[in-house]
Every structure is written in structure tokens, then in C-alpha cells.
Short mmCIF file of C-alpha atoms and ligand atoms in Angstrom, two decimals:
data_model
loop_
_atom_site.label_atom_id
_atom_site.label_comp_id
_atom_site.label_asym_id
_atom_site.label_seq_id
_atom_site.Cartn_x
_atom_site.Cartn_y
_atom_site.Cartn_z
CA MET L 1 0.52 0.18 0.15
CA ASP L 2 3.08 2.18 0.87
CA ARG L 3 3.59 2.32 -2.85
CA ALA L 4 0.30 3.41 -4.11
CA PHE L 5 0.19 6.36 -1.25
CA ASP L 6 3.78 6.96 -3.15
CA ALA L 7 2.10 6.98 -6.89
CA LEU L 8 -1.30 9.26 -5.35
CA PHE L 9 0.97 11.87 -3.63
CA LYS L 10 3.29 11.97 -7.37
CA GLN L 11 -0.44 12.59 -9.00
CA CYS L 12 -1.00 14.82 -6.99
CA GLY L 13 1.59 16.70 -6.34
CA VAL L 14 1.75 16.43 -2.29
CA ILE L 15 5.51 15.61 -1.15
CA ARG L 16 6.12 13.51 0.46
CA ALA L 17 8.78 13.42 3.96
CA ASP L 18 10.26 10.17 5.83
CA THR L 19 10.45 12.29 8.96
CA ILE L 20 9.80 15.34 10.78
CA ASP L 21 13.54 16.55 10.26
CA GLU L 22 12.57 16.19 6.16
CA MET L 23 9.05 18.05 6.82
CA PHE L 24 10.85 20.66 8.34
CA ASP L 25 13.59 21.37 5.69
CA ILE L 26 11.65 21.38 2.52
CA ALA L 27 9.18 23.39 4.08
CA LEU L 28 11.97 25.89 4.76
CA ALA L 29 13.09 26.02 1.84
CA LEU L 30 9.75 26.66 0.11
CA ALA L 31 8.57 28.77 1.91
CA ASN L 32 11.61 31.93 2.03
CA LEU L 33 13.62 30.27 -1.63
CA PRO L 34 12.12 30.83 -5.78
CA LEU L 35 11.52 27.24 -7.34
CA PRO L 36 13.97 25.65 -9.01
CA GLN L 37 13.93 25.45 -12.92
CA GLY L 38 15.80 22.49 -13.55
CA ASN L 39 17.19 19.63 -11.90
CA ARG L 40 21.00 21.76 -12.53
CA ALA L 41 22.50 22.39 -9.11
CA ALA L 42 25.74 23.67 -8.09
CA ILE L 43 27.73 23.75 -5.30
CA ILE L 44 29.96 25.98 -3.34
CA THR L 45 32.16 24.70 -0.81
CA ASN L 46 35.34 25.88 1.03
CA ALA L 47 36.21 21.99 2.15
CA GLY L 48 36.47 19.61 -0.62
CA GLY L 49 34.97 15.95 2.07
CA PRO L 50 31.23 18.05 2.20
CA GLY L 51 31.46 19.51 -1.63
CA ILE L 52 32.04 16.49 -2.26
CA MET L 53 29.40 14.87 0.18
CA ALA L 54 26.41 17.14 -0.97
CA ALA L 55 27.28 15.45 -4.45
CA ASP L 56 26.51 11.87 -3.47
CA ALA L 57 23.86 13.49 -1.92
CA CYS L 58 22.76 15.22 -4.88
CA GLU L 59 22.87 12.73 -7.78
CA SER L 60 20.91 10.73 -5.10
CA ALA L 61 18.49 12.57 -4.54
CA GLY L 62 17.65 12.43 -7.81
CA LEU L 63 19.44 15.91 -8.98
CA GLN L 64 22.18 17.10 -11.67
CA VAL L 65 25.95 18.47 -10.28
CA VAL L 66 27.26 19.70 -13.72
CA GLU L 67 29.93 20.90 -15.21
CA LEU L 68 30.01 24.53 -15.01
CA GLN L 69 30.60 26.49 -18.29
CA GLU L 70 33.32 26.85 -19.92
CA SER L 71 33.15 30.73 -19.91
CA THR L 72 32.59 30.35 -15.90
CA GLN L 73 35.42 28.41 -15.30
CA LYS L 74 37.42 30.72 -16.77
CA LYS L 75 35.88 33.86 -14.76
CA LEU L 76 35.87 31.62 -10.72
CA LYS L 77 40.17 30.22 -12.72
CA ALA L 78 41.12 34.03 -12.55
CA LYS L 79 39.74 35.43 -9.50
CA LEU L 80 40.18 33.12 -7.33
CA VAL L 81 43.51 30.69 -5.94
CA ALA L 82 45.58 29.03 -8.27
CA ASP L 83 44.68 26.12 -6.52
CA ALA L 84 40.73 26.10 -5.68
CA SER L 85 38.74 23.36 -8.01
CA VAL L 86 35.94 25.25 -10.60
CA GLY L 87 34.95 22.45 -12.41
CA ASN L 88 31.64 21.65 -10.10
CA PRO L 89 31.26 21.88 -7.42
CA VAL L 90 33.28 24.77 -7.00
CA ASP L 91 35.95 24.47 -4.12
CA LEU L 92 37.26 28.11 -2.05
CA LEU L 93 39.48 26.01 -0.01
CA ALA L 94 40.06 26.78 3.86
CA GLY L 95 41.22 29.17 2.31
CA GLY L 96 38.67 31.37 1.16
CA GLN L 97 36.86 34.63 1.72
CA PRO L 98 33.63 35.99 1.91
CA GLU L 99 34.53 37.73 -0.48
CA ASP L 100 35.28 34.53 -2.36
CA PHE L 101 31.74 33.09 -1.37
CA LYS L 102 29.93 36.59 -2.86
CA PHE L 103 32.49 35.97 -6.33
CA ALA L 104 31.68 32.41 -7.08
CA LEU L 105 28.24 32.55 -6.15
CA GLU L 106 27.38 34.86 -8.24
CA GLN L 107 28.88 34.01 -11.27
CA VAL L 108 27.11 30.30 -10.79
CA LEU L 109 24.07 31.64 -10.99
CA THR L 110 24.76 33.36 -14.09
CA ASP L 111 25.33 30.46 -15.71
CA GLU L 112 22.64 29.04 -17.76
CA LYS L 113 23.83 25.73 -16.62
CA VAL L 114 23.05 26.24 -13.25
CA ASP L 115 19.46 25.93 -11.45
CA ALA L 116 19.89 25.87 -7.92
CA ALA L 117 22.85 25.90 -5.72
CA ILE L 118 24.49 24.62 -2.10
CA VAL L 119 26.75 26.57 0.08
CA ILE L 120 28.87 25.01 2.19
CA PHE L 121 30.96 26.31 4.70
CA VAL L 122 33.10 24.98 6.65
CA ALA L 123 33.68 26.79 9.93
CA LEU L 124 37.87 28.21 10.24
CA ILE L 125 37.56 29.79 13.01
CA ILE L 126 39.88 33.06 11.06
CA ILE L 127 36.50 33.34 8.95
CA ASN L 128 33.84 35.30 10.29
CA PRO L 129 30.92 33.24 9.61
CA THR L 130 28.43 35.95 9.67
CA GLU L 131 30.84 38.12 7.45
CA VAL L 132 29.81 34.47 5.17
CA ALA L 133 26.25 34.89 5.56
CA LEU L 134 26.02 38.39 4.56
CA LYS L 135 28.06 38.34 0.82
CA THR L 136 25.82 35.23 0.90
CA SER L 137 22.59 36.57 1.09
CA ALA L 138 23.55 39.44 -1.08
CA ALA L 139 24.31 37.65 -3.55
CA ALA L 140 20.92 35.45 -3.68
CA GLN L 141 19.62 37.69 -3.43
CA GLU L 142 20.72 39.34 -7.34
CA PHE L 143 19.02 35.85 -9.06
CA ASP L 144 15.74 34.10 -9.32
CA LYS L 145 17.42 30.83 -8.40
CA PRO L 146 17.53 28.31 -4.82
CA VAL L 147 19.92 28.97 -3.09
CA LEU L 148 20.14 26.68 0.02
CA GLY L 149 23.44 27.06 2.91
CA CYS L 150 24.97 24.47 4.66
CA PHE L 151 26.77 26.07 7.25
CA MET L 152 28.57 22.99 8.97
CA GLY L 153 30.39 23.38 12.82
CA VAL L 154 29.15 24.60 16.31
CA GLN L 155 31.01 27.38 17.99
CA GLY L 156 31.16 30.33 15.86
CA VAL L 157 28.65 29.94 13.68
CA ALA L 158 25.04 30.28 15.08
CA PRO L 159 25.33 33.54 14.60
CA GLY L 160 26.09 33.10 10.64
CA ILE L 161 22.34 31.24 10.31
CA ALA L 162 21.09 33.37 12.29
CA GLU L 163 22.57 35.86 9.49
CA LEU L 164 20.78 33.23 7.00
CA HIS L 165 17.74 33.10 8.09
CA ARG L 166 17.19 36.61 8.27
CA ARG L 167 18.02 36.89 4.64
CA ARG L 168 15.75 34.13 3.56
CA ILE L 169 18.68 31.65 2.59
CA PRO L 170 17.45 28.50 4.53
CA ALA L 171 20.82 27.00 6.34
CA TYR L 172 21.60 23.51 6.95
CA PRO L 173 23.50 21.89 9.15
CA PHE L 174 24.90 18.74 6.30
CA PRO L 175 24.87 18.90 2.80
CA GLU L 176 22.77 16.05 2.84
CA SER L 177 19.31 17.60 4.15
CA ALA L 178 20.39 20.42 1.87
CA ALA L 179 20.97 18.21 -1.45
CA ARG L 180 16.47 16.29 0.20
CA ALA L 181 15.19 19.57 0.88
CA LEU L 182 16.34 21.17 -3.65
CA ALA L 183 15.19 18.00 -4.69
CA SER L 184 11.62 17.73 -3.14
CA MET L 185 11.84 21.65 -4.61
CA MET L 186 12.81 20.53 -7.93
CA ARG L 187 10.22 17.20 -8.15
CA TYR L 188 7.50 19.76 -6.63
CA SER L 189 8.22 22.34 -9.77
CA ASN L 190 8.11 19.63 -11.65
CA TRP L 191 4.67 18.51 -10.96
CA LEU L 192 3.73 21.76 -12.24
CA LYS L 193 5.71 22.28 -15.36
CA LYS L 194 3.60 19.17 -15.94
CA ASP L 195 1.26 18.66 -18.57
CA PRO L 196 -2.05 17.26 -16.98
CA GLY L 197 -3.24 15.41 -19.96
CA ALA L 198 -5.95 14.64 -21.18
CA THR L 199 -8.96 12.31 -20.05
CA PRO L 200 -10.66 11.26 -23.05
CA SER L 201 -14.39 9.63 -23.18
CA PHE L 202 -15.39 6.82 -25.43
CA PRO L 203 -18.37 5.29 -26.61
CA VAL L 204 -20.02 2.85 -24.15
CA ASP L 205 -23.12 1.34 -23.34
CA LYS L 206 -23.96 3.52 -20.18
CA ASP L 207 -27.68 2.29 -20.28
CA ARG L 208 -27.17 -1.88 -20.62
CA ALA L 209 -24.61 -1.55 -17.28
CA LYS L 210 -26.56 0.52 -15.46
CA ALA L 211 -29.30 -1.54 -15.11
CA ILE L 212 -27.07 -4.97 -14.96
CA VAL L 213 -25.81 -3.16 -11.91
CA GLN L 214 -29.10 -0.93 -10.77
CA SER L 215 -31.12 -5.17 -10.59
CA ALA L 216 -28.01 -5.84 -9.07
CA ILE L 217 -28.65 -3.37 -6.32
CA THR L 218 -32.24 -4.18 -5.98
CA GLN L 219 -31.63 -7.83 -4.88
CA GLN L 220 -29.13 -6.41 -2.22
CA ARG L 221 -26.25 -7.75 -4.88
CA ALA L 222 -22.50 -7.31 -3.63
CA PHE L 223 -21.06 -9.89 -6.03
CA LEU L 224 -21.48 -9.75 -9.78
CA ASN L 225 -22.97 -12.83 -11.55
CA VAL L 226 -20.17 -14.07 -14.12
CA ASP L 227 -22.42 -13.10 -17.19
CA GLU L 228 -23.47 -9.60 -16.01
CA VAL L 229 -19.04 -9.53 -14.89
CA SER L 230 -18.41 -9.58 -18.51
CA GLU L 231 -21.94 -7.74 -19.68
CA LEU L 232 -20.60 -5.69 -17.79
CA LEU L 233 -16.65 -4.79 -19.00
CA THR L 234 -18.73 -5.33 -23.03
CA SER L 235 -20.54 -2.78 -22.39
CA TYR L 236 -17.11 -0.36 -22.44
CA GLY L 237 -15.77 -1.80 -24.40
CA ILE L 238 -13.58 -3.64 -22.73
CA ALA L 239 -13.21 -7.64 -24.38
CA CYS L 240 -13.81 -10.66 -22.35
CA VAL L 241 -13.01 -14.20 -23.35
CA LYS L 242 -16.14 -16.53 -25.50
CA TYR L 243 -17.29 -17.86 -22.66
CA ARG L 244 -20.36 -20.01 -22.37
CA ARG L 245 -21.81 -21.00 -19.02
CA ARG L 246 -23.58 -24.32 -18.00
CA LYS L 247 -24.46 -26.62 -15.23
CA GLY L 248 -24.02 -30.05 -15.87
CA LEU L 249 -22.41 -32.55 -18.18
CA ALA L 250 -24.77 -32.17 -21.04
CA GLU L 251 -24.84 -29.08 -21.49
CA ILE L 252 -20.85 -28.71 -20.71
CA ILE L 253 -20.68 -31.14 -23.94
CA GLN L 254 -23.42 -29.59 -25.46
CA ALA L 255 -21.76 -25.62 -24.75
CA ALA L 256 -18.07 -27.51 -25.91
CA HIS L 257 -19.36 -28.37 -29.50
CA GLU L 258 -19.70 -24.44 -29.63
CA LEU L 259 -17.05 -22.64 -28.91
CA THR L 260 -13.27 -23.28 -30.21
CA PHE L 261 -10.65 -25.06 -28.80
CA PRO L 262 -8.78 -25.68 -26.49
CA LEU L 263 -10.86 -25.08 -23.84
CA VAL L 264 -10.70 -23.79 -20.27
CA LEU L 265 -12.83 -25.94 -17.65
CA LYS L 266 -13.44 -22.84 -14.62
CA ALA L 267 -16.03 -23.61 -10.97
CA ALA L 268 -17.53 -20.76 -10.46
CA SER L 269 -19.94 -19.62 -7.30
CA SER L 270 -19.93 -16.93 -4.59
CA GLU L 271 -17.98 -19.07 -2.17
CA ILE L 272 -14.33 -19.01 -4.03
CA VAL L 273 -12.09 -16.33 -4.58
CA HIS L 274 -9.26 -18.44 -6.04
CA LYS L 275 -10.29 -20.82 -8.61
CA SER L 276 -7.43 -22.34 -9.39
CA GLU L 277 -6.13 -23.07 -5.32
CA ILE L 278 -9.41 -25.53 -5.60
CA GLY L 279 -8.74 -27.44 -8.54
CA GLY L 280 -11.19 -24.81 -10.20
CA VAL L 281 -10.08 -23.80 -13.34
CA LYS L 282 -8.49 -26.88 -16.34
CA LEU L 283 -6.59 -25.44 -19.14
CA ASN L 284 -6.07 -26.43 -21.94
CA LEU L 285 -9.02 -29.19 -23.66
CA GLN L 286 -8.20 -29.85 -26.08
CA ASN L 287 -11.20 -32.08 -27.45
CA VAL L 288 -14.75 -33.25 -25.79
CA ASN L 289 -13.31 -36.17 -24.17
CA GLU L 290 -10.91 -33.87 -22.22
CA VAL L 291 -12.94 -32.16 -21.28
CA GLU L 292 -15.47 -34.08 -19.76
CA ARG L 293 -12.29 -36.00 -17.65
CA ALA L 294 -11.45 -32.50 -15.87
CA TYR L 295 -15.59 -32.03 -15.38
CA HIS L 296 -15.21 -35.28 -13.23
CA GLU L 297 -12.19 -34.30 -11.85
CA MET L 298 -13.06 -30.37 -11.01
CA LEU L 299 -15.96 -32.15 -9.66
CA ASP L 300 -13.88 -34.31 -6.70
CA SER L 301 -11.50 -31.56 -6.25
CA LEU L 302 -14.01 -29.42 -5.34
CA LYS L 303 -16.46 -32.22 -3.09
CA SER L 304 -13.60 -32.71 -1.36
CA LYS L 305 -12.91 -29.02 -0.37
CA GLY L 306 -16.79 -28.86 1.36
CA ILE L 307 -17.78 -26.62 -1.10
CA ALA L 308 -21.13 -26.64 -1.52
CA LEU L 309 -21.80 -27.92 -5.63
CA GLU L 310 -25.57 -26.39 -5.83
CA GLY L 311 -25.17 -22.99 -5.83
CA VAL L 312 -21.25 -24.02 -8.61
CA SER L 313 -22.07 -22.87 -12.17
CA PHE L 314 -19.23 -24.12 -14.84
CA ILE L 315 -17.44 -22.13 -16.91
CA LEU L 316 -16.44 -23.17 -20.58
CA GLN L 317 -13.97 -20.67 -21.53
CA GLU L 318 -11.31 -20.76 -25.00
CA MET L 319 -8.07 -20.92 -24.03
CA LEU L 320 -6.00 -17.11 -25.39
CA ALA L 321 -2.60 -19.30 -24.91
CA GLY L 322 0.86 -16.93 -24.71
CA GLY L 323 -1.13 -13.90 -23.71
CA ARG L 324 1.40 -12.30 -21.30
CA GLU L 325 -0.85 -11.46 -18.34
CA ALA L 326 -1.89 -8.39 -16.93
CA ILE L 327 -4.44 -7.43 -14.09
CA MET L 328 -6.36 -4.45 -13.83
CA GLY L 329 -8.35 -3.39 -10.86
CA LEU L 330 -10.80 -0.04 -9.18
CA HIS L 331 -10.89 0.02 -5.88
CA ALA L 332 -13.19 3.49 -4.27
CA ALA L 333 -10.93 3.89 -1.24
CA GLN L 334 -12.67 5.63 1.92
CA GLY L 335 -11.12 9.43 1.67
CA PHE L 336 -9.59 9.07 -2.05
CA GLY L 337 -11.32 8.34 -4.52
CA THR L 338 -11.00 5.84 -6.89
CA LEU L 339 -8.17 3.91 -7.04
CA ILE L 340 -7.09 1.98 -10.71
CA MET L 341 -4.66 -0.71 -10.57
CA PHE L 342 -1.96 -1.65 -13.01
CA GLY L 343 0.39 -4.69 -13.33
CA LEU L 344 1.75 -7.73 -13.91
CA GLY L 345 -1.05 -10.70 -14.49
CA GLY L 346 -1.75 -13.66 -13.10
CA ILE L 347 -1.14 -16.43 -10.05
CA HIS L 348 1.71 -14.58 -8.78
CA VAL L 349 0.55 -10.78 -8.53
CA GLU L 350 0.21 -10.83 -5.04
CA VAL L 351 3.94 -12.07 -4.71
CA LEU L 352 5.34 -10.05 -7.68
CA GLN L 353 3.75 -7.14 -5.51
CA ASP L 354 4.27 -5.32 -8.92
CA VAL L 355 1.29 -2.47 -9.37
CA ALA L 356 1.10 0.95 -10.34
CA PHE L 357 -2.01 2.74 -8.95
CA ARG L 358 -3.20 5.99 -9.96
CA LEU L 359 -6.46 8.06 -8.98
CA ALA L 360 -9.67 8.13 -11.38
CA PRO L 361 -10.12 10.61 -14.04
CA LEU L 362 -6.62 9.08 -15.69
CA SER L 363 -5.91 10.89 -18.06
CA SER L 364 -4.42 9.33 -21.49
CA LEU L 365 -0.43 10.26 -20.01
CA ASP L 366 -1.42 8.73 -16.24
CA ALA L 367 -2.09 5.69 -17.91
CA GLU L 368 1.04 5.17 -19.68
CA ALA L 369 3.39 6.10 -16.56
CA MET L 370 1.41 3.40 -15.00
CA LEU L 371 2.23 0.91 -17.84
CA SER L 372 5.60 2.22 -18.11
CA GLU L 373 7.00 2.34 -14.60
CA ILE L 374 5.74 -1.35 -13.18
CA LYS L 375 9.18 -3.44 -13.27
CA GLY L 376 7.39 -6.08 -15.74
CA TYR L 377 7.39 -3.64 -18.57
CA PRO L 378 10.19 -4.83 -20.64
CA ILE L 379 8.07 -8.01 -20.91
CA LEU L 380 5.22 -6.21 -22.34
CA LYS L 381 7.44 -4.53 -24.94
CA GLY L 382 9.22 -8.41 -25.25
CA ILE L 383 12.17 -10.02 -24.11
CA ARG L 384 14.02 -12.16 -26.33
CA GLY L 385 12.68 -11.44 -29.91
CA GLU L 386 9.77 -11.07 -28.26
CA PRO L 387 6.66 -9.11 -29.65
CA PRO L 388 5.44 -6.03 -27.98
CA VAL L 389 1.81 -6.76 -26.95
CA ASP L 390 -0.46 -3.63 -27.93
CA LEU L 391 0.38 -1.00 -25.35
CA GLU L 392 -2.35 1.52 -26.91
CA LEU L 393 -5.36 -0.85 -26.06
CA ALA L 394 -3.75 -1.26 -22.69
CA LYS L 395 -3.86 1.80 -21.66
CA GLU L 396 -7.50 2.06 -23.47
CA VAL L 397 -8.88 -0.12 -20.52
CA LEU L 398 -7.38 0.98 -18.07
CA LEU L 399 -9.61 4.38 -19.48
CA ARG L 400 -12.56 2.85 -19.86
CA LEU L 401 -12.52 1.65 -16.75
CA SER L 402 -11.19 5.38 -15.09
CA LEU L 403 -15.27 6.04 -17.74
CA LEU L 404 -16.64 3.33 -16.14
CA THR L 405 -16.22 4.25 -12.20
CA GLN L 406 -16.58 7.90 -12.98
CA ASP L 407 -20.53 6.95 -14.66
CA PHE L 408 -21.07 3.98 -11.88
CA PRO L 409 -19.67 5.57 -7.89
CA GLU L 410 -21.68 1.98 -6.47
CA ILE L 411 -18.72 -0.25 -7.99
CA GLN L 412 -16.41 -1.22 -4.92
CA GLU L 413 -13.76 -3.00 -6.24
CA MET L 414 -12.99 -5.23 -9.20
CA ASP L 415 -10.22 -7.38 -10.47
CA ILE L 416 -9.56 -8.00 -14.12
CA ASN L 417 -7.45 -11.00 -13.71
CA PRO L 418 -5.50 -11.82 -15.72
CA PHE L 419 -6.57 -9.65 -18.80
CA MET L 420 -4.98 -11.42 -21.74
CA LEU L 421 -2.42 -9.64 -24.08
CA PHE L 422 -0.93 -9.97 -26.73
CA PRO L 423 0.68 -8.05 -29.78
CA GLN L 424 -2.78 -8.44 -31.89
CA ARG L 425 -5.86 -5.93 -30.47
CA ASN L 426 -7.98 -7.87 -30.88
CA LYS L 427 -6.67 -11.49 -29.77
CA CYS L 428 -7.14 -9.74 -25.95
CA ALA L 429 -9.37 -10.07 -23.54
CA ALA L 430 -9.66 -11.08 -19.64
CA VAL L 431 -10.04 -14.01 -18.94
CA ASP L 432 -11.27 -13.72 -14.87
CA ALA L 433 -12.96 -10.94 -13.24
CA ARG L 434 -14.12 -9.70 -10.46
CA ILE L 435 -16.83 -6.71 -9.21
CA ARG L 436 -17.74 -6.22 -6.01
CA LEU L 437 -21.13 -3.68 -6.00
CA HIS L 438 -21.48 -1.17 -2.33
CA LEU L 439 -24.51 -1.92 -1.78
CA ASP L 440 -25.02 1.64 -0.09
CA LYS L 441 -24.87 3.97 -2.35
P1 LIG F 501 -8.07 -17.36 -10.13
O1 LIG F 501 -7.36 -16.20 -10.29
O2 LIG F 501 -9.62 -17.50 -9.08
O3 LIG F 501 -7.56 -19.04 -9.78
P2 LIG F 501 -8.22 -17.80 -12.99
O4 LIG F 501 -9.03 -17.67 -13.65
O5 LIG F 501 -7.44 -16.20 -12.85
O6 LIG F 501 -8.90 -18.15 -11.93
O7 LIG F 501 -7.99 -18.90 -14.32
C1 LIG F 501 -5.21 -18.57 -13.24
C2 LIG F 501 -5.51 -18.86 -14.71
O8 LIG F 501 -5.14 -19.85 -15.34
C3 LIG F 501 -4.54 -17.42 -15.02
O9 LIG F 501 -3.80 -16.86 -14.13
C4 LIG F 501 -4.08 -18.26 -16.31
O10 LIG F 501 -2.79 -17.47 -16.22
C5 LIG F 501 -4.90 -19.70 -16.86
N1 LIG F 501 -5.79 -18.84 -17.90
C6 LIG F 501 -7.28 -18.96 -16.82
N2 LIG F 501 -8.61 -19.15 -18.06
C7 LIG F 501 -7.82 -18.61 -19.23
C8 LIG F 501 -7.77 -18.48 -20.79
N3 LIG F 501 -9.22 -18.83 -20.99
N4 LIG F 501 -6.67 -18.38 -21.66
C9 LIG F 501 -5.48 -19.22 -20.80
N5 LIG F 501 -5.61 -19.24 -19.94
C10 LIG F 501 -6.20 -19.33 -18.86
MG1 LIG F 502 -7.56 -15.17 -12.21
#
């Protein structure tokens, strides 16, 4: 669930902090600074170690510590001591004076390749921290780019930090916290600039869907039966595998002649959640004899598990062999809205937990991001020379689910697992789905 929150927060522009400490660090930056317009950070320091630590922290937080422009490096070289590093981090060395901080900061902020700067000052007896703070803020005020301070040390540093804060430069005790705060600002800035994408609509048969939902609600049935599930999905343009629902063996055999082999036999009942766990799924049946044998084996298995046979229907489906299995679902989460889910499906979904979530309504960009976000995305794109599945179709099914949940808030939960994906659009279909309604609506 934690990953779901992460995705939702990202979608809604909520900045997530892992600790209270971090929350205040980020708030301090947001309250005082302009937002960075990109992710390229410059670091100015008077001590090499903390400079490198800051650069590493920036990189791992998603910022880039880019090489400064040549012209900037030249200007820095001309004024700073000969041994100073001018790439990035800019290291003024221990002799760096308050005036050097100002000069260096002005140069890096002028550089078009820099979106933000972190100024690290390690306290030295000979340099006055308050002076460094004053010079740093004087330079920062000339630009519309965020500058974060990091004044390290204990003795005598406090007045410098106070001076920074007075001049609206947030100061952090260590470079890592400054880097993390800046990275959060950068992500927020990206979110503000993000194209929200369009929420497409599709022609659907809303009346037919409404009749199904209404009739279940009138009968106070939370779970739709197999026929209703298939019809509801189909009315919203979500393909379902060709099937027949039957009761006894003779009916099943007859239905087998109406479908194309190979077939799949399944047991459906409100009691059964995971059919394959109780021997309720027989795959790849090549002929009527195999259907018959599968039926008898299934009956024995159901009996041995103590399942009431009166409530069981048998589903005969066409087998969609060789598809890549996806799970698509939705869940109306209290206080949140409806979450739409996409992931690699099948019987291992609980173990793999490779799923992406977004809040409805989905834009096309959301749907696209959901597909590419899961770890198993390369499997959908095809590995070892396999052709990719129809990703456009997968995206479309998510958008159609989003439309369905907007039109029918009565749907509390839905799981299509698996939805079989193929390179060919017309082969893709749901082979197992559950829909639960919220009866109080
Ligand atoms: P359950 O999830 O209740 O155990 P499913 O109907 O999802 O039962 O079937 C379990 C697995 O069997 C699926 O994940 C899929 O691998 C396979 N399967 C089921 N139906 C089909 C079908 N029509 N074509 C191909 N494979 C199928
Ligand atoms: Mg299933």
C-alpha cells in the first residue's frame, strides 16, 4: 500500500517526507525560496569532503551536478586562488574569504547550466561566519534561483546561520539535508509544469451497464455474477473471452461444440475466490473427452474441499494461450477516491506486487505512466525478440475502467486478473474478473 500512497502523492503534487526532520527541511526551503526551474545544482564549498558528500547526495536525490560552462570556469579561475577547483563543486579551499563566496556564487548563478546552488561553509577560526552569510545572501538576492546554505560546525557558527535565516536563505547543518530539500523542490516544480494530459472519452453503452448495476443493487447482491461481469465490461468496450456458463455435464459438452478448442473449464461460485487454488481451473482442453475428464476431476476436487455444489456453475472458455497476463482493477478507497491499478497479473500477482496505482479520472498520460512504471514493463514490451503486446490497447482499457468508475461510483472494487495481452489487439481479452458493488449507494 505504501507504493500506492507514493504514486498518489506524486500524481497530486503532495511532497512526501520520510521524517519530521525532513518535512521541516523542505518547508523551510519552500517558504523562503523561488522554485528551481530545472534539476541542475551547483555546489560552492570551502572544504572538499563536504562538497563531494553534497554532490553525491544531490545525485542520489535526483539532481544533476553538472560541469560549469567554460566561461564560468574561466572567470572563477581568474579570481580565485590557483588551487581552487572550478568545475563543480567549486572548492574555494580553506582560505576562501567571504568575498570569494559572493563572487563564486554570482558566477555560478549567472551560468545558464545552473538552476540552484548549495553553499557549504565549514567553520574556520579565521573566517567570520556572519560575513560569509551576508555575502552569500547578497549574491543570492541578485538572482531568481534558489540558494541553500549549509554552515557546518558548532562554535561561532550560530550567528552566521541566524543571519542567513534573516535574509531568507534556509540553512542546514549537513549537505545531505540541503540536497534532499532542494530535490523535493525540484520535483514539486516539475509537477507544477507537468502537462496534465487529456481525459479521453469513449462511446459506451451506459444504459446497459446501468441496468446490470441497478438490478444487482435491487437484489442486494454485492458480487456480480459471471454473466453480469462480462456484460458490464463489454458494454464499456472491454473485451472478454468467449465463454458459456452451464450447470451439468451434458450442457457443458454441448457448449463445447459452440466454442473453438482448446478450451478452459472453470468452477464459479460466490464461495470461491481463487479458483485455481481448489482445482477449479482446467486449462488447455483439446477435445470433448478432455472436457469430460476435467469436469469429473473438478467435481471430485470441489467435493473434497467441502464446497456446496448447488451454488457452483461451470464456465467453459476459449483458451487464450501465450498471452502476457496483466492485472487491471479499481478500488474505491475511503477518503481517497477511486484507485485504478495496473500490473503484471496471473496467479503470482500477490508475490510479485508489481503494480502501479493512480486516482481516477485518468488522463492518457497517467495511463501511459502506469504501464511504464511497473518493473515488468520490459516483459510487456517483449524480451528476447518477442514482439510487444498492444500497449495502446492496455492503455485504453485503463481509460475505459476510469470512465466506468466515474459513471458508476456504486462499483466498490473490481479485479480483472488476468487480462490477457497479445501483440494483436483483437486477441486481447479479460479471462477472469470480479466486481463488487457498494450496496449503500
Ligand atoms: P483464479 O484467479 O480464480 O485462480 P483464473 O480464471 O484467473 O482463476 O485462472 C488462473 C490462471 O489460469 C490464469 O492466471 C491464467 O494463467 C490461466 N487461465 C485462465 N483462463 C484462461 C484462458 N481462458 N486462457 C488462457 N489462460 C487462462
Ligand atoms: Mg484470476
